[in-house]
Short mmCIF file of C-alpha atoms in Angstrom, two decimals:
data_model
loop_
_atom_site.label_atom_id
_atom_site.label_comp_id
_atom_site.label_asym_id
_atom_site.label_seq_id
_atom_site.Cartn_x
_atom_site.Cartn_y
_atom_site.Cartn_z
CA UNK A 1 92.36 53.13 114.72
CA UNK A 2 91.58 56.84 115.17
CA UNK A 3 88.29 58.17 113.87
CA UNK A 4 88.49 60.33 110.75
CA UNK A 5 87.31 63.93 110.73
CA UNK A 6 84.80 64.54 107.93
CA UNK A 7 84.21 68.17 106.93
CA UNK A 8 81.63 69.34 104.40
CA UNK A 9 79.78 72.48 103.44
CA UNK A 10 75.99 72.61 103.67
CA UNK A 11 75.27 75.77 101.65
CA UNK A 12 71.48 75.52 101.99
CA UNK A 13 71.91 75.82 105.76
CA UNK A 14 74.77 78.33 105.61
CA UNK A 15 77.32 76.27 107.49
CA UNK A 16 80.36 74.06 107.35
CA UNK A 17 79.99 70.84 109.36
CA UNK A 18 82.75 68.72 110.88
CA UNK A 19 82.03 65.22 112.16
CA UNK A 20 84.26 63.13 114.40
CA UNK A 21 82.60 59.92 115.51
CA UNK A 22 79.16 60.84 116.85
CA UNK A 23 80.03 64.50 117.51
CA UNK A 24 79.52 67.40 115.13
CA UNK A 25 80.69 70.99 114.98
CA UNK A 26 79.29 73.76 112.79
CA UNK A 27 80.69 77.05 111.51
CA UNK A 28 77.64 79.13 110.56
CA UNK A 29 77.97 81.82 107.91
CA UNK A 30 76.16 84.27 105.70
CA UNK A 31 77.31 84.58 102.08
CA UNK A 32 76.28 87.71 100.20
CA UNK A 33 78.29 86.75 97.12
CA UNK A 34 81.24 88.93 98.16
CA UNK A 35 81.80 88.05 101.81
CA UNK A 36 81.54 85.00 104.05
CA UNK A 37 80.56 86.30 107.48
CA UNK A 38 81.10 83.67 110.18
CA UNK A 39 78.64 84.59 112.92
CA UNK A 40 78.64 81.45 115.09
CA UNK A 41 80.71 78.34 115.66
CA UNK A 42 79.14 75.49 117.63
CA UNK A 43 81.82 73.12 118.90
CA UNK A 44 82.39 71.06 122.03
CA UNK A 45 85.52 71.26 124.17
CA UNK A 46 86.28 67.65 123.17
CA UNK A 47 86.25 68.53 119.46
CA UNK A 48 88.42 71.59 120.10
CA UNK A 49 90.90 69.39 121.99
CA UNK A 50 91.00 67.03 119.00
CA UNK A 51 91.83 69.86 116.60
CA UNK A 52 88.47 69.76 114.84
CA UNK A 53 87.85 73.50 115.16
CA UNK A 54 91.13 74.37 113.47
CA UNK A 55 90.47 71.93 110.64
CA UNK A 56 86.89 73.15 110.25
CA UNK A 57 88.00 76.76 109.91
CA UNK A 58 90.91 75.78 107.62
CA UNK A 59 88.46 74.15 105.19
CA UNK A 60 86.06 77.11 105.43
CA UNK A 61 88.88 79.59 104.72
CA UNK A 62 90.14 77.51 101.78
CA UNK A 63 86.61 77.50 100.34
CA UNK A 64 86.33 81.28 100.76
CA UNK A 65 89.70 81.76 99.07
CA UNK A 66 88.78 79.41 96.21
CA UNK A 67 85.56 81.39 95.59
CA UNK A 68 87.38 84.74 95.82
CA UNK A 69 85.34 85.84 98.84
CA UNK A 70 86.32 88.19 101.63
CA UNK A 71 85.89 86.97 105.20
CA UNK A 72 84.32 88.66 108.20
CA UNK A 73 84.91 86.83 111.49
CA UNK A 74 81.79 87.98 113.38
CA UNK A 75 82.13 85.56 116.31
CA UNK A 76 84.89 85.00 118.85
CA UNK A 77 85.97 81.59 117.52
CA UNK A 78 86.48 82.90 113.97
CA UNK A 79 88.27 86.02 115.27
CA UNK A 80 90.63 83.87 117.34
CA UNK A 81 91.30 81.54 114.38
CA UNK A 82 92.14 84.41 112.03
CA UNK A 83 94.25 86.12 114.68
CA UNK A 84 96.32 82.93 115.04
CA UNK A 85 96.53 82.28 111.27
CA UNK A 86 97.95 85.39 109.61
CA UNK A 87 97.94 83.64 106.22
CA UNK A 88 94.14 84.10 106.19
CA UNK A 89 94.18 87.81 106.99
CA UNK A 90 94.49 88.93 103.36
CA UNK A 91 90.82 87.92 102.99
CA UNK A 92 89.57 90.16 105.82
CA UNK A 93 86.97 92.87 105.27
CA UNK A 94 87.57 96.27 106.89
CA UNK A 95 85.12 95.24 109.63
CA UNK A 96 87.07 92.00 110.00
CA UNK A 97 90.26 93.99 110.62
CA UNK A 98 88.43 96.01 113.27
CA UNK A 99 87.28 92.81 114.96
CA UNK A 100 90.80 91.39 114.90
CA UNK A 101 92.08 94.58 116.51
CA UNK A 102 89.84 94.07 119.55
CA UNK A 103 91.51 92.66 122.61
CA UNK A 104 90.93 88.98 123.36
CA UNK A 105 87.88 88.94 125.60
CA UNK A 106 86.26 91.91 123.81
CA UNK A 107 84.29 89.41 121.81
CA UNK A 108 82.06 90.35 118.92
CA UNK A 109 78.40 90.05 119.73
CA UNK A 110 78.63 92.66 122.47
CA UNK A 111 78.37 95.74 120.22
CA UNK A 112 75.36 97.88 121.16
CA UNK A 113 72.29 97.92 118.93
CA UNK A 114 71.11 101.21 117.46
CA UNK A 115 67.68 102.60 118.28
CA UNK A 116 66.47 101.74 114.77
CA UNK A 117 67.74 98.14 115.06
CA UNK A 118 65.84 97.80 118.34
CA UNK A 119 62.65 99.17 116.75
CA UNK A 120 62.99 96.67 113.92
CA UNK A 121 63.56 93.78 116.34
CA UNK A 122 60.43 94.88 118.23
CA UNK A 123 58.52 94.47 114.98
CA UNK A 124 60.05 91.04 114.41
CA UNK A 125 59.14 90.07 117.99
CA UNK A 126 55.56 91.16 117.27
CA UNK A 127 55.48 88.73 114.34
CA UNK A 128 55.62 91.36 111.60
CA UNK A 129 57.23 90.80 108.21
CA UNK A 130 59.82 93.23 106.83
CA UNK A 131 57.21 94.95 104.61
CA UNK A 132 54.95 95.55 107.61
CA UNK A 133 57.83 96.89 109.71
CA UNK A 134 58.84 99.14 106.80
CA UNK A 135 55.32 100.60 106.58
CA UNK A 136 55.24 101.28 110.33
CA UNK A 137 58.64 102.99 110.33
CA UNK A 138 58.33 104.76 106.98
CA UNK A 139 61.31 102.93 105.51
CA UNK A 140 61.85 100.62 102.56
CA UNK A 141 61.80 96.84 103.06
CA UNK A 142 65.41 96.78 101.81
CA UNK A 143 66.44 99.20 104.57
CA UNK A 144 64.68 97.03 107.13
CA UNK A 145 66.50 93.97 105.80
CA UNK A 146 69.86 95.79 106.02
CA UNK A 147 69.27 96.97 109.61
CA UNK A 148 68.06 93.52 110.62
CA UNK A 149 71.18 91.97 109.09
CA UNK A 150 73.38 94.37 111.08
CA UNK A 151 71.48 93.58 114.28
CA UNK A 152 71.84 89.85 113.67
CA UNK A 153 75.59 90.25 113.11
CA UNK A 154 75.99 92.31 116.28
CA UNK A 155 74.04 89.70 118.26
CA UNK A 156 75.76 86.74 116.54
CA UNK A 157 72.29 85.43 115.70
CA UNK A 158 71.65 82.92 112.94
CA UNK A 159 68.07 83.99 112.12
CA UNK A 160 65.35 86.52 113.00
CA UNK A 161 63.93 84.48 115.87
CA UNK A 162 67.35 83.89 117.36
CA UNK A 163 68.03 87.66 117.20
CA UNK A 164 64.82 88.34 119.13
CA UNK A 165 65.73 85.76 121.79
CA UNK A 166 69.20 87.27 122.27
CA UNK A 167 67.79 90.82 122.30
CA UNK A 168 65.32 89.76 125.00
CA UNK A 169 68.10 88.14 127.04
CA UNK A 170 70.21 91.29 126.81
CA UNK A 171 67.35 93.58 127.80
CA UNK A 172 66.88 95.34 124.45
CA UNK A 173 63.29 94.08 124.26
CA UNK A 174 60.65 93.62 126.92
#
């Protein structure tokens, strides 16, 4: 008897989870009330081979459609899924269309950070909160939050700390 794939949303963690036997896959997202932005999909080759990735994204897209949300595929897996499933493309944001237009291999997550985004990530790396970074840069905390969100999307990071780690790995921070 084949194992059943169980897929559920965990909104508090910002992800859809698929389970097959002892293995799990996650499609991580941010939901701003208008758009689901899929910034990372964690899945093993075995789960991909068993069709779990397709089913995971199918459930996530159905949920987005049911809630009337647009979709931004901000990681390679989500871009590839939407490219191969044109019936989902009516939910794309303008940025999502741009990402779909990239050539396979020009994966999201490689877009360069702006100077301001780097300055903000330096503040995060120093342990500062958004208000403290805002004071240092003469900006509002909301502007800091917006720039940090853009940097996280560009880096395909799931939180502030993850963004700093990726920025360090890519040489943006020292």
